[in-house]
Coordinates of C-alpha atoms in Angstrom, one line a residue:
M1 CA 26.9 49.9 -47.5
L2 CA 25.3 47.3 -49.7
L3 CA 26.9 44.9 -47.3
S4 CA 25.2 46.7 -44.5
S5 CA 21.9 46.5 -46.3
L6 CA 22.3 42.8 -46.8
T7 CA 23.2 42.5 -43.2
A8 CA 20.1 44.4 -42.2
V9 CA 18.0 42.0 -44.1
L10 CA 19.7 39.0 -42.6
V11 CA 19.3 40.6 -39.2
C12 CA 15.6 41.1 -39.8
G13 CA 15.3 37.4 -40.4
A14 CA 17.3 36.7 -37.3
A15 CA 15.1 38.8 -35.1
A16 CA 12.0 37.2 -36.5
A17 CA 13.4 33.7 -35.8
I18 CA 14.1 34.4 -32.1
T19 CA 11.0 36.4 -31.2
P20 CA 7.3 35.6 -31.7
P21 CA 5.7 37.3 -34.6
A22 CA 4.4 40.7 -33.6
L23 CA 3.6 44.1 -35.1
E24 CA 6.5 45.8 -33.3
E25 CA 8.2 48.8 -34.9
I26 CA 11.7 47.7 -35.8
S27 CA 14.8 49.9 -36.1
V28 CA 17.5 48.7 -38.5
I29 CA 20.1 51.3 -37.5
A30 CA 19.9 51.5 -33.7
S31 CA 22.1 48.4 -33.4
R32 CA 24.0 46.1 -35.7
I33 CA 20.8 43.9 -35.8
P34 CA 17.2 45.0 -36.3
T35 CA 15.8 45.9 -32.8
P36 CA 12.3 46.8 -31.6
L37 CA 12.1 50.5 -31.1
N38 CA 10.8 50.2 -27.6
R39 CA 13.8 48.1 -26.7
A40 CA 16.5 50.1 -28.4
S41 CA 19.1 51.7 -26.1
V42 CA 19.1 54.9 -28.2
P43 CA 16.1 57.0 -29.3
V44 CA 15.5 56.8 -33.0
Q45 CA 13.4 59.3 -35.0
V46 CA 11.0 57.6 -37.4
I47 CA 9.1 59.1 -40.3
E48 CA 6.4 56.7 -41.5
R49 CA 5.0 56.3 -44.9
A50 CA 1.8 58.2 -43.9
A51 CA 3.9 61.3 -43.1
I52 CA 5.8 61.1 -46.4
D53 CA 2.6 60.8 -48.3
A54 CA 1.0 63.6 -46.4
R55 CA 3.9 66.0 -47.2
Q56 CA 3.5 65.1 -51.0
S57 CA 6.6 66.9 -52.3
G58 CA 8.8 63.8 -52.3
Q59 CA 11.9 65.9 -51.5
T60 CA 13.9 64.9 -48.4
A61 CA 14.9 68.5 -47.8
D62 CA 11.2 69.6 -47.5
L63 CA 10.5 66.7 -45.1
L64 CA 13.5 67.5 -42.8
R65 CA 13.4 71.3 -42.7
G66 CA 12.7 72.3 -39.1
A67 CA 13.0 68.7 -37.9
P68 CA 14.9 68.2 -34.6
G69 CA 18.6 68.8 -35.1
F70 CA 18.5 69.4 -38.9
A71 CA 19.7 72.4 -40.9
V72 CA 19.0 72.5 -44.7
S73 CA 21.1 74.5 -47.1
Q74 CA 19.8 74.5 -50.7
S75 CA 21.5 76.6 -53.4
G76 CA 18.4 77.7 -55.2
G77 CA 15.2 75.8 -56.3
V78 CA 14.2 72.2 -57.1
G79 CA 17.3 70.3 -58.3
S80 CA 19.8 72.8 -56.9
V81 CA 22.5 71.3 -54.6
A82 CA 21.0 70.6 -51.2
E83 CA 23.1 69.8 -48.1
I84 CA 21.7 68.7 -44.8
R85 CA 23.6 69.0 -41.5
L86 CA 22.7 67.2 -38.3
R87 CA 23.4 68.8 -34.9
G88 CA 25.8 71.3 -36.3
A89 CA 28.2 68.8 -38.0
E90 CA 29.5 69.1 -41.6
A91 CA 27.2 67.7 -44.3
N92 CA 29.6 64.9 -45.2
Q93 CA 29.7 63.7 -41.6
L94 CA 26.1 62.3 -41.9
R95 CA 25.8 58.8 -43.3
V96 CA 22.8 58.3 -45.6
S97 CA 21.6 55.0 -46.8
I98 CA 18.8 53.4 -48.9
D99 CA 17.9 50.0 -47.7
G100 CA 21.1 50.0 -45.7
I101 CA 23.3 50.8 -48.8
D102 CA 25.5 53.8 -48.2
I103 CA 25.0 56.6 -50.8
N104 CA 27.7 59.0 -49.6
D105 CA 29.5 59.8 -52.8
P106 CA 33.4 59.5 -52.8
A107 CA 33.4 61.9 -55.8
L108 CA 31.6 64.6 -53.8
G109 CA 33.8 64.5 -50.7
S110 CA 31.6 61.8 -49.2
N111 CA 28.7 64.2 -49.4
V112 CA 25.1 63.5 -50.4
D113 CA 23.2 65.9 -52.7
F114 CA 19.7 65.6 -51.3
A115 CA 18.3 67.4 -54.4
N116 CA 18.5 64.1 -56.3
L117 CA 17.1 61.9 -53.5
D118 CA 13.5 61.3 -54.5
L119 CA 11.4 59.5 -51.8
I120 CA 9.2 57.6 -54.2
G121 CA 8.6 54.1 -52.8
A122 CA 10.0 55.0 -49.3
T123 CA 8.1 53.1 -46.6
R124 CA 9.8 54.8 -43.7
I125 CA 12.8 56.9 -42.8
E126 CA 14.9 56.3 -39.7
I127 CA 17.2 58.9 -38.1
L128 CA 19.8 58.2 -35.5
P129 CA 21.7 61.3 -34.4
G130 CA 25.0 61.4 -32.6
A131 CA 28.4 59.7 -33.2
Q132 CA 27.6 56.3 -34.7
S133 CA 30.9 55.4 -36.2
A134 CA 31.4 52.4 -33.9
L135 CA 28.4 50.8 -35.6
W136 CA 28.4 52.2 -39.1
G137 CA 31.8 53.6 -39.9
S138 CA 33.5 56.8 -41.1
D139 CA 30.5 58.7 -42.6
A140 CA 28.4 58.3 -39.4
L141 CA 30.4 60.8 -37.3
A142 CA 27.2 62.9 -36.8
G143 CA 24.5 60.3 -37.3
V144 CA 22.7 58.1 -39.7
I145 CA 19.7 58.4 -42.0
N146 CA 18.3 55.2 -43.5
I147 CA 15.5 55.2 -46.1
E148 CA 13.6 51.9 -46.3
T149 CA 11.7 50.7 -49.4
T150 CA 10.7 47.2 -48.1
P151 CA 6.9 46.9 -48.1
S152 CA 5.3 46.5 -44.7
A153 CA 3.8 43.2 -43.8
G154 CA 0.4 42.6 -45.5
V155 CA 0.6 45.8 -47.6
I156 CA -0.5 45.6 -51.3
R157 CA 0.1 48.6 -53.4
R158 CA -0.7 49.1 -57.1
N159 CA -1.0 52.6 -58.3
V160 CA 0.0 55.2 -60.8
A161 CA 0.1 59.0 -60.1
I162 CA 0.5 62.2 -62.1
E163 CA 1.1 65.8 -60.9
G164 CA 1.5 69.2 -62.6
G165 CA 1.8 72.8 -61.5
S166 CA 4.0 75.8 -61.2
D167 CA 7.1 76.3 -63.3
D168 CA 5.9 73.8 -65.9
T169 CA 6.4 71.0 -63.4
Q170 CA 5.3 67.5 -64.4
R171 CA 5.6 64.2 -62.4
A172 CA 4.5 60.7 -63.2
A173 CA 5.0 57.7 -60.8
L174 CA 4.3 54.0 -60.6
E175 CA 4.3 51.8 -57.5
L176 CA 3.9 48.1 -57.2
A177 CA 4.3 46.4 -53.8
D178 CA 3.2 43.2 -52.1
G179 CA 4.1 42.5 -48.5
R180 CA 2.1 39.3 -48.1
G181 CA 3.6 36.0 -47.3
D182 CA 7.2 35.0 -47.0
L183 CA 8.2 36.7 -50.2
R184 CA 7.9 40.5 -50.4
Y185 CA 8.7 42.8 -53.3
A186 CA 8.4 46.4 -54.3
L187 CA 9.0 48.4 -57.5
A188 CA 8.7 52.2 -57.5
T189 CA 9.7 54.7 -60.1
R190 CA 9.0 58.4 -60.7
F191 CA 9.9 60.8 -63.5
S192 CA 10.0 64.5 -62.6
E193 CA 10.6 67.6 -64.8
T194 CA 10.4 71.3 -64.2
A195 CA 11.4 74.4 -66.0
G196 CA 12.5 75.7 -62.6
T197 CA 13.1 79.2 -61.3
N198 CA 15.9 81.6 -61.6
T199 CA 18.8 80.8 -59.1
A200 CA 20.6 84.1 -59.8
L201 CA 19.5 87.2 -57.9
Q202 CA 19.7 89.1 -61.2
G203 CA 18.5 88.2 -64.7
G204 CA 15.5 86.1 -65.8
E205 CA 16.8 82.7 -66.9
D206 CA 15.2 79.8 -65.2
D207 CA 17.2 76.7 -64.2
G208 CA 15.4 73.5 -65.1
Y209 CA 15.7 70.0 -63.6
Q210 CA 14.9 66.4 -64.6
N211 CA 15.0 63.3 -62.4
A212 CA 14.2 59.7 -63.2
T213 CA 14.4 57.4 -60.1
V214 CA 13.7 53.7 -59.7
H215 CA 13.8 51.4 -56.7
I216 CA 13.6 47.6 -56.6
N217 CA 13.3 45.6 -53.4
A218 CA 12.7 41.9 -52.8
A219 CA 13.0 39.9 -49.6
Y220 CA 12.3 36.3 -48.6
E221 CA 12.0 35.3 -45.0
G222 CA 12.0 31.7 -43.9
E223 CA 11.9 30.0 -40.5
R224 CA 15.7 30.1 -40.1
G225 CA 16.9 32.8 -42.4
A226 CA 16.3 35.5 -44.9
V227 CA 17.5 37.0 -48.1
R228 CA 17.0 40.5 -49.4
V229 CA 18.0 42.1 -52.7
A230 CA 17.8 45.9 -53.2
A231 CA 18.6 48.1 -56.2
H232 CA 18.3 51.8 -56.9
A233 CA 19.1 54.1 -59.8
V234 CA 18.9 57.8 -60.5
N235 CA 19.4 59.8 -63.7
A236 CA 19.2 63.5 -63.1
T237 CA 20.1 66.6 -65.0
S238 CA 20.1 70.1 -63.4
E239 CA 20.7 73.5 -65.0
Y240 CA 22.7 75.9 -62.9
D241 CA 24.5 79.3 -63.2
P242 CA 28.2 80.1 -63.1
T243 CA 29.7 82.2 -60.3
P244 CA 32.4 84.3 -62.0
F245 CA 35.0 86.6 -60.6
P246 CA 34.9 89.1 -58.9
D247 CA 31.6 88.6 -57.0
F248 CA 31.4 84.8 -57.1
V249 CA 27.6 84.8 -57.0
P250 CA 25.4 83.2 -59.6
V251 CA 24.8 85.1 -62.9
D252 CA 22.7 83.7 -65.8
G253 CA 24.6 81.1 -67.8
D254 CA 24.3 77.8 -69.6
L255 CA 25.8 75.1 -67.3
K256 CA 24.4 71.6 -66.6
L257 CA 25.2 68.8 -64.2
R258 CA 24.2 65.3 -65.1
V259 CA 24.2 62.8 -62.2
R260 CA 23.9 59.0 -62.7
Q261 CA 23.8 56.8 -59.6
Q262 CA 23.4 53.1 -59.3
L263 CA 23.4 51.0 -56.1
G264 CA 22.6 47.5 -55.2
G265 CA 23.1 44.8 -52.6
I266 CA 22.2 41.4 -51.4
T267 CA 22.1 40.3 -47.8
A268 CA 21.6 36.8 -46.5
N269 CA 21.4 35.4 -43.0
Y270 CA 21.0 31.9 -41.6
F271 CA 20.5 30.6 -38.1
V272 CA 23.0 27.7 -37.8
L273 CA 21.6 27.1 -34.4
P274 CA 18.5 28.6 -32.8
A275 CA 20.6 31.2 -31.0
W276 CA 23.4 31.6 -33.5
N277 CA 22.9 33.7 -36.6
Q278 CA 25.4 34.2 -39.5
R279 CA 25.0 37.1 -41.9
V280 CA 26.7 38.0 -45.2
A281 CA 26.2 41.1 -47.3
L282 CA 27.6 42.6 -50.5
T283 CA 26.8 46.1 -51.6
H284 CA 28.0 48.4 -54.3
Y285 CA 27.4 52.1 -55.1
S286 CA 28.6 54.2 -58.0
A287 CA 28.0 57.7 -59.3
A288 CA 29.0 59.7 -62.4
N289 CA 28.9 63.5 -62.1
D290 CA 29.4 65.2 -65.5
T291 CA 29.4 69.0 -66.0
F292 CA 28.4 70.5 -69.4
E293 CA 29.2 74.0 -70.6
A294 CA 27.5 75.2 -73.8
G295 CA 26.4 71.6 -74.5
S296 CA 29.9 70.1 -74.2
R297 CA 31.2 68.1 -71.3
S298 CA 33.8 70.2 -69.4
S299 CA 34.6 67.9 -66.4
A300 CA 33.6 64.6 -64.8
A301 CA 34.0 63.2 -61.3
D302 CA 33.1 59.5 -60.7
G303 CA 33.0 57.7 -57.3
D304 CA 32.3 54.1 -56.3
K305 CA 32.2 52.1 -53.1
T306 CA 32.0 48.3 -52.7
R307 CA 31.6 46.7 -49.3
L308 CA 31.7 43.0 -48.1
T309 CA 30.4 42.2 -44.6
Y310 CA 30.3 39.1 -42.5
E311 CA 28.6 39.2 -39.2
S312 CA 27.9 36.6 -36.4
D313 CA 25.3 37.1 -33.7
L314 CA 25.1 35.0 -30.6
F315 CA 22.0 35.2 -28.4
F316 CA 22.1 33.9 -24.8
D317 CA 20.6 34.3 -21.3
G318 CA 22.5 34.8 -18.1
L319 CA 22.3 36.8 -14.8
G320 CA 18.6 37.4 -15.4
A321 CA 19.1 39.1 -18.7
A322 CA 18.6 38.5 -22.4
Q323 CA 21.9 39.1 -24.0
R324 CA 23.5 39.3 -27.4
A325 CA 27.1 39.4 -28.7
T326 CA 27.9 40.4 -32.2
L327 CA 31.2 40.3 -34.1
A328 CA 31.5 41.7 -37.7
Y329 CA 34.1 42.2 -40.3
E330 CA 33.9 44.7 -43.2
Y331 CA 36.1 45.2 -46.2
T332 CA 35.5 48.4 -48.1
V333 CA 37.0 49.6 -51.4
E334 CA 36.5 53.2 -52.6
G335 CA 37.4 54.7 -55.9
F336 CA 37.6 58.2 -57.3
S337 CA 38.2 59.3 -60.9
Q338 CA 38.3 62.9 -62.2
R339 CA 38.6 64.3 -65.8
A340 CA 39.0 67.9 -66.8
A341 CA 41.2 70.0 -69.0
A342 CA 44.8 70.7 -67.7
S343 CA 45.8 74.3 -67.1
P344 CA 48.8 76.3 -65.9
F345 CA 47.6 75.6 -62.3
G346 CA 47.9 71.8 -62.8
D347 CA 46.5 68.7 -64.3
P348 CA 43.2 67.6 -62.5
N349 CA 43.0 64.2 -64.3
Q350 CA 43.5 61.4 -61.7
D351 CA 42.4 57.9 -60.6
Q352 CA 42.6 57.0 -56.9
H353 CA 41.6 54.1 -54.7
S354 CA 41.7 53.2 -51.1
H355 CA 40.6 50.3 -49.0
T356 CA 39.7 49.7 -45.3
N357 CA 39.5 46.6 -43.2
S358 CA 37.1 47.0 -40.2
V359 CA 36.3 44.9 -37.2
V360 CA 33.2 45.6 -35.2
A361 CA 32.1 44.2 -31.8
E362 CA 28.9 44.9 -30.0
Y363 CA 27.3 43.6 -26.8
A364 CA 23.6 44.2 -25.9
G365 CA 21.8 43.2 -22.7
E366 CA 18.3 43.7 -21.3
W367 CA 17.3 43.7 -17.6
D368 CA 13.7 44.3 -16.4
G369 CA 13.0 46.7 -19.3
A370 CA 16.4 48.5 -19.1
G371 CA 18.8 48.0 -21.9
I372 CA 22.5 48.6 -22.6
T373 CA 24.7 48.3 -25.7
L374 CA 28.4 48.6 -25.9
S375 CA 30.1 48.9 -29.4
M376 CA 33.7 49.1 -30.6
R377 CA 35.2 49.4 -34.0
H378 CA 38.7 49.4 -35.5
D379 CA 39.3 50.7 -39.0
A380 CA 42.6 49.8 -40.7
N381 CA 43.0 52.3 -43.5
S382 CA 45.3 51.8 -46.5
A383 CA 46.1 55.4 -47.3
F384 CA 46.0 57.2 -43.9
S385 CA 46.0 56.6 -40.1
D386 CA 43.9 53.9 -38.6
A387 CA 41.0 54.8 -36.4
N388 CA 39.1 53.5 -33.4
S389 CA 35.6 54.4 -32.2
Y390 CA 33.2 53.3 -29.5
R391 CA 29.7 53.8 -28.3
A392 CA 28.0 53.1 -25.0
A393 CA 24.2 53.5 -24.8
L394 CA 21.8 53.0 -21.9
R395 CA 18.0 52.9 -21.7
I396 CA 16.4 53.3 -18.3
P397 CA 12.6 53.0 -17.9
I398 CA 11.0 55.1 -15.2
M399 CA 7.4 55.3 -13.8
A400 CA 6.2 51.9 -15.2
Q401 CA 7.9 52.7 -18.5
A402 CA 5.8 55.8 -19.1
T403 CA 9.0 57.7 -18.9
V404 CA 12.3 56.5 -20.5
A405 CA 15.7 58.1 -20.1
Y406 CA 18.4 57.5 -22.7
I407 CA 22.1 58.2 -22.1
S408 CA 24.7 57.7 -24.9
A409 CA 28.4 58.5 -25.3
G410 CA 30.6 57.7 -28.2
T411 CA 33.3 58.8 -30.6
G412 CA 33.0 59.3 -34.3
T413 CA 35.6 59.3 -37.1
K414 CA 35.5 60.9 -40.6
N415 CA 38.1 59.7 -43.1
P416 CA 40.0 62.3 -45.3
T417 CA 38.3 62.7 -48.7
F418 CA 40.1 62.0 -51.9
T419 CA 40.4 65.8 -52.6
E420 CA 41.8 66.3 -49.1
R421 CA 44.5 63.7 -49.8
Y422 CA 45.3 64.4 -53.4
G423 CA 43.9 67.9 -54.1
Y424 CA 42.1 69.0 -57.3
S425 CA 45.4 68.8 -59.3
P426 CA 47.6 66.1 -57.8
D427 CA 50.7 67.3 -59.7
T428 CA 50.6 70.7 -57.9
F429 CA 49.2 69.5 -54.5
F430 CA 51.5 68.2 -51.8
G431 CA 49.9 65.3 -50.0
N432 CA 50.2 65.0 -46.2
A433 CA 51.3 61.5 -45.2
Q434 CA 50.5 62.4 -41.6
L435 CA 46.9 63.3 -42.2
R436 CA 44.6 61.8 -39.6
P437 CA 40.8 61.1 -39.8
E438 CA 38.6 63.7 -38.1
R439 CA 37.4 62.7 -34.7
S440 CA 34.5 63.6 -32.5
R441 CA 33.3 63.0 -28.9
S442 CA 29.5 62.9 -28.4
L443 CA 27.3 62.9 -25.3
A444 CA 23.5 62.9 -25.4
V445 CA 20.9 62.6 -22.7
A446 CA 17.2 62.2 -23.7
V447 CA 14.0 61.9 -21.7
A448 CA 10.9 60.6 -23.4
H449 CA 7.5 60.6 -21.7
R450 CA 4.2 59.3 -22.9
F451 CA 1.2 60.9 -21.1
N452 CA -1.2 58.6 -22.9
E453 CA -1.7 56.9 -26.3
S454 CA -2.2 60.3 -27.9
F455 CA 0.4 62.5 -26.3
D456 CA 4.1 62.0 -26.0
V457 CA 7.2 64.3 -25.7
R458 CA 11.0 63.9 -25.9
V459 CA 13.6 66.3 -24.8
T460 CA 17.3 65.8 -25.8
G461 CA 20.4 67.6 -24.7
F462 CA 23.7 67.0 -26.6
R463 CA 27.3 68.0 -26.7
D464 CA 29.6 67.1 -29.6
D465 CA 33.3 68.1 -29.9
L466 CA 35.2 67.8 -33.2
H467 CA 39.0 67.3 -33.2
D468 CA 41.5 67.2 -36.0
E469 CA 39.2 68.9 -38.5
I470 CA 40.9 68.7 -41.9
D471 CA 41.7 71.9 -43.8
G472 CA 42.2 70.8 -47.4
F473 CA 43.4 74.2 -48.7
V474 CA 46.5 75.2 -46.8
F475 CA 49.5 77.0 -48.4
D476 CA 52.8 75.6 -47.4
P477 CA 55.5 78.3 -48.0
I478 CA 58.3 75.7 -47.5
Q479 CA 57.1 73.5 -50.3
G480 CA 55.7 76.4 -52.3
G481 CA 52.2 74.9 -52.9
F482 CA 49.0 73.8 -51.3
T483 CA 48.5 70.9 -49.0
S484 CA 46.1 69.6 -46.3
R485 CA 46.5 69.4 -42.6
N486 CA 44.6 68.7 -39.3
A487 CA 43.6 72.0 -37.8
D488 CA 44.4 72.9 -34.2
G489 CA 41.6 73.4 -31.7
D490 CA 38.2 71.9 -31.4
S491 CA 34.7 72.7 -32.8
H492 CA 31.9 72.6 -30.2
R493 CA 28.3 71.8 -30.9
D494 CA 25.9 72.1 -28.0
G495 CA 22.1 72.0 -28.2
V496 CA 18.6 71.0 -27.1
E497 CA 15.9 69.3 -29.1
L498 CA 12.2 69.1 -28.4
A499 CA 9.8 66.8 -30.2
L500 CA 6.2 66.8 -29.1
H501 CA 3.3 64.8 -30.7
F502 CA -0.3 64.9 -29.7
Q503 CA -3.6 63.8 -31.1
P504 CA -6.5 65.8 -29.6
T505 CA -9.1 63.9 -31.7
A506 CA -9.2 60.8 -33.7
Q507 CA -9.1 62.9 -36.9
T508 CA -6.5 65.5 -35.8
S509 CA -2.8 65.2 -34.9
A510 CA 0.0 67.7 -34.4
Q511 CA 3.8 67.6 -34.4
I512 CA 5.8 70.4 -32.8
D513 CA 9.6 70.3 -33.1
F514 CA 12.2 72.8 -31.8
T515 CA 16.0 72.9 -31.9
Y516 CA 18.5 75.2 -30.1
L517 CA 22.1 74.9 -31.4
R518 CA 25.3 76.6 -30.5
A519 CA 28.0 75.5 -33.0
T520 CA 31.3 77.3 -32.7
E521 CA 34.8 76.9 -34.1
P522 CA 38.3 78.4 -33.3
A523 CA 38.9 81.9 -34.7
A524 CA 41.7 84.5 -34.6
N525 CA 39.8 86.5 -31.9
G526 CA 38.6 83.5 -29.9
R527 CA 35.6 81.6 -31.2
Q528 CA 33.0 82.2 -33.9
D529 CA 29.7 80.6 -35.1
E530 CA 30.0 78.0 -37.7
L531 CA 28.5 78.7 -41.1
R532 CA 25.0 77.7 -42.2
R533 CA 23.9 76.6 -38.7
P534 CA 21.0 78.5 -37.4
S535 CA 20.8 78.8 -33.6
Y536 CA 17.0 78.4 -33.6
S537 CA 14.8 76.3 -35.8
G538 CA 11.6 74.4 -35.6
R539 CA 8.3 73.5 -37.2
V540 CA 4.6 72.8 -36.5
V541 CA 2.8 70.2 -38.6
I542 CA -1.0 69.7 -38.3
D543 CA -2.8 66.8 -40.0
Q544 CA -6.5 66.7 -40.3
A545 CA -8.8 63.9 -41.6
A546 CA -12.4 64.7 -42.6
F547 CA -15.5 63.4 -44.5
N548 CA -15.2 59.9 -43.0
D549 CA -11.5 59.8 -43.7
R550 CA -12.0 60.4 -47.4
A551 CA -10.2 63.8 -47.1
H552 CA -6.8 64.5 -45.5
F553 CA -5.3 67.9 -45.0
Q554 CA -1.9 69.0 -43.7
F555 CA -0.7 72.5 -42.7
G556 CA 2.9 73.1 -41.9
V557 CA 5.1 76.0 -40.6
A558 CA 8.9 75.7 -40.7
Y559 CA 11.0 78.4 -39.0
V560 CA 14.8 78.7 -39.7
G561 CA 16.7 81.3 -37.7
G562 CA 19.3 83.7 -39.0
H563 CA 22.7 82.3 -39.7
D564 CA 26.1 83.3 -41.2
D565 CA 27.5 82.5 -44.6
L566 CA 30.5 83.7 -46.6
D567 CA 30.7 86.4 -49.4
F568 CA 33.7 85.4 -51.6
G569 CA 33.5 88.7 -53.5
A570 CA 35.7 90.2 -50.9
F571 CA 39.3 89.1 -50.1
P572 CA 39.6 87.5 -47.6
A573 CA 36.0 86.2 -47.8
R574 CA 33.8 88.2 -45.4
R575 CA 31.0 86.9 -43.2
V576 CA 27.5 87.9 -44.0
G577 CA 24.3 87.3 -42.0
L578 CA 21.3 85.7 -43.7
D579 CA 17.9 86.6 -42.2
A580 CA 15.6 84.2 -40.5
Y581 CA 12.6 83.0 -42.5
T582 CA 9.4 81.1 -42.1
L583 CA 7.9 78.8 -44.8
L584 CA 4.3 77.7 -44.9
H585 CA 2.8 74.8 -46.9
C586 CA -0.5 73.1 -47.1
T587 CA -1.5 69.8 -48.8
A588 CA -4.9 68.2 -49.4
R589 CA -6.0 64.7 -50.6
Y590 CA -9.5 63.6 -51.4
Q591 CA -10.7 60.1 -52.2
L592 CA -13.0 60.5 -55.2
N593 CA -13.9 56.8 -55.2
P594 CA -12.1 53.5 -54.1
R595 CA -9.7 53.9 -57.1
L596 CA -9.1 57.6 -57.6
E597 CA -7.5 60.2 -55.3
L598 CA -7.2 63.9 -56.0
S599 CA -4.4 65.8 -54.4
G600 CA -3.1 69.4 -54.2
R601 CA -0.3 71.3 -52.5
I602 CA 0.9 74.9 -52.1
E603 CA 4.6 75.6 -51.2
N604 CA 5.8 78.8 -49.6
I605 CA 2.3 80.1 -49.2
S606 CA 3.4 83.5 -48.0
D607 CA 5.8 83.9 -50.9
E608 CA 8.7 84.4 -48.5
N609 CA 11.9 85.9 -50.0
Y610 CA 14.8 84.0 -48.3
Q611 CA 18.3 82.6 -48.8
D612 CA 19.8 79.4 -47.5
V613 CA 23.1 80.1 -49.2
Y614 CA 24.4 83.6 -49.8
G615 CA 23.7 84.9 -53.4
Y616 CA 21.3 82.1 -54.4
R617 CA 17.6 82.9 -55.0
T618 CA 15.0 80.4 -53.7
P619 CA 11.6 79.7 -55.1
G620 CA 8.5 81.8 -54.2
R621 CA 4.9 80.5 -54.0
R622 CA 4.1 77.5 -56.1
G623 CA 1.0 75.3 -56.5
Y624 CA 0.5 71.7 -57.8
V625 CA -2.4 69.4 -58.5
G626 CA -2.2 65.6 -58.8
L627 CA -4.2 62.4 -59.4
R628 CA -3.5 58.9 -58.1
M629 CA -5.2 55.8 -59.5
A630 CA -5.2 52.3 -58.0
L631 CA -4.7 49.6 -60.6

């Protein structure tokens, strides 16, 4: 992923070298090279820095709840495990990256705990739904989220900020950024601490949380090439409650999880010829997840991922079209280490590794405003079956480009996790040498229409089918133990997304999003809804400027429909329905003078009592006040 980041930097330089300088919005995930949004063959959702600042919370889960295609499942309050699903897929089928560096943790089943993903320093977030494995590999079966921290051109930022409020919450942040000239750099760090709220439905013990996050980003762009270096580190500690037999729901207890993440990468590109670019990237990610009980470490799970990427891009004209051909090679090594006390059920201590050689080819062409990209990928895996994936995407302008239609079809793959291959206790788990990567087929059709500069709408319909889903907990009576296997049947995910943005006045803007999702899987009596996927969700966000732009207000409503979860207190586990809920928030910022800004926010204004995950209490109404000072 670091390689990908580096590649993205190189690509950025490449794009700048072959196109005249312009203030075009660039996507770094729509294609293997950075591409102007208005020329991408797939629609990309973009959350700009202004929207991140307006929301104020700094939590990715808060920013994406109710957004098109997203379902958020958080097991409690701030710092509790937070999973995000896109278009009904599993949480670990969504690739998440920071500056192009993959942060899917091999020690967590290639999952990402969004609770620890602080958005301090983020300049924009790009979201690319649908099967994107042909471009970005195994973890991108359902889509890609990339968080950029590179400062925008011409931006200068020097500020410190503090915030305090409910649940003894304290936050302090520092941001330094300079986007002027050929050399850009950014440094952002934030420390957060809260006494938290009680996750258990009974009792009164609060579960606290601490997070220290730092980003460093530097890039140099010359006439014929570019170099970027990015680094990110997190040190977080969260308190949580045990889930004992027989109910398996949280009860007050003294457990802690300490997470340490480090990632970094360097990317360099150089135009050997005006139309021929070479790019090299090296990235590394590592995470240590330590569990403590009564102050002593009881278990540990570490994961790491290193990726080397080489890419060659050739730009040419022909048949009245601007065209590009890309060929890339990636070498990825993943590691997993686990430590815990042995028991009569087995010895969990293990160290595992795997590697993958990947070849990627992509073609892109543009005719009279229309665009097409064709992408293919082959992954040669060391420990399980190889995989192939593809993507074809078409952009068709209509009505003088006021209306644009997008059609994309592709396949996704998701490699077996280390636990699915070796189990929790390798000495009592029977590995399956025939295990295949999970596969999906994806089709999406979107129509975007811009009525004028202040009113646009996009409607998307999609169908995803998942095959060979891996069940990692299957009892084999012949071998007398547990193993994993590819399940029979397919899971279907069908849906419609609506995204509408309008600006009735120069001071007022509104965003309205809606998602309908039907996600089903095979069951004994036919088909059943998949867990933690609401059929209906959406949000309304209204931003208002006042007092000659010295004041900014935001009011938001997020609706999450009812959905199913499992109650493990019964055997076999029984399905339970969780009620729909609506969350309201408001934020305010006021510029006291050119250097000082006062802010405030209220979360869950109506004090809604709701659950994302069965048995886990979520926070009620909270309020916070902050101050930001420019240095």
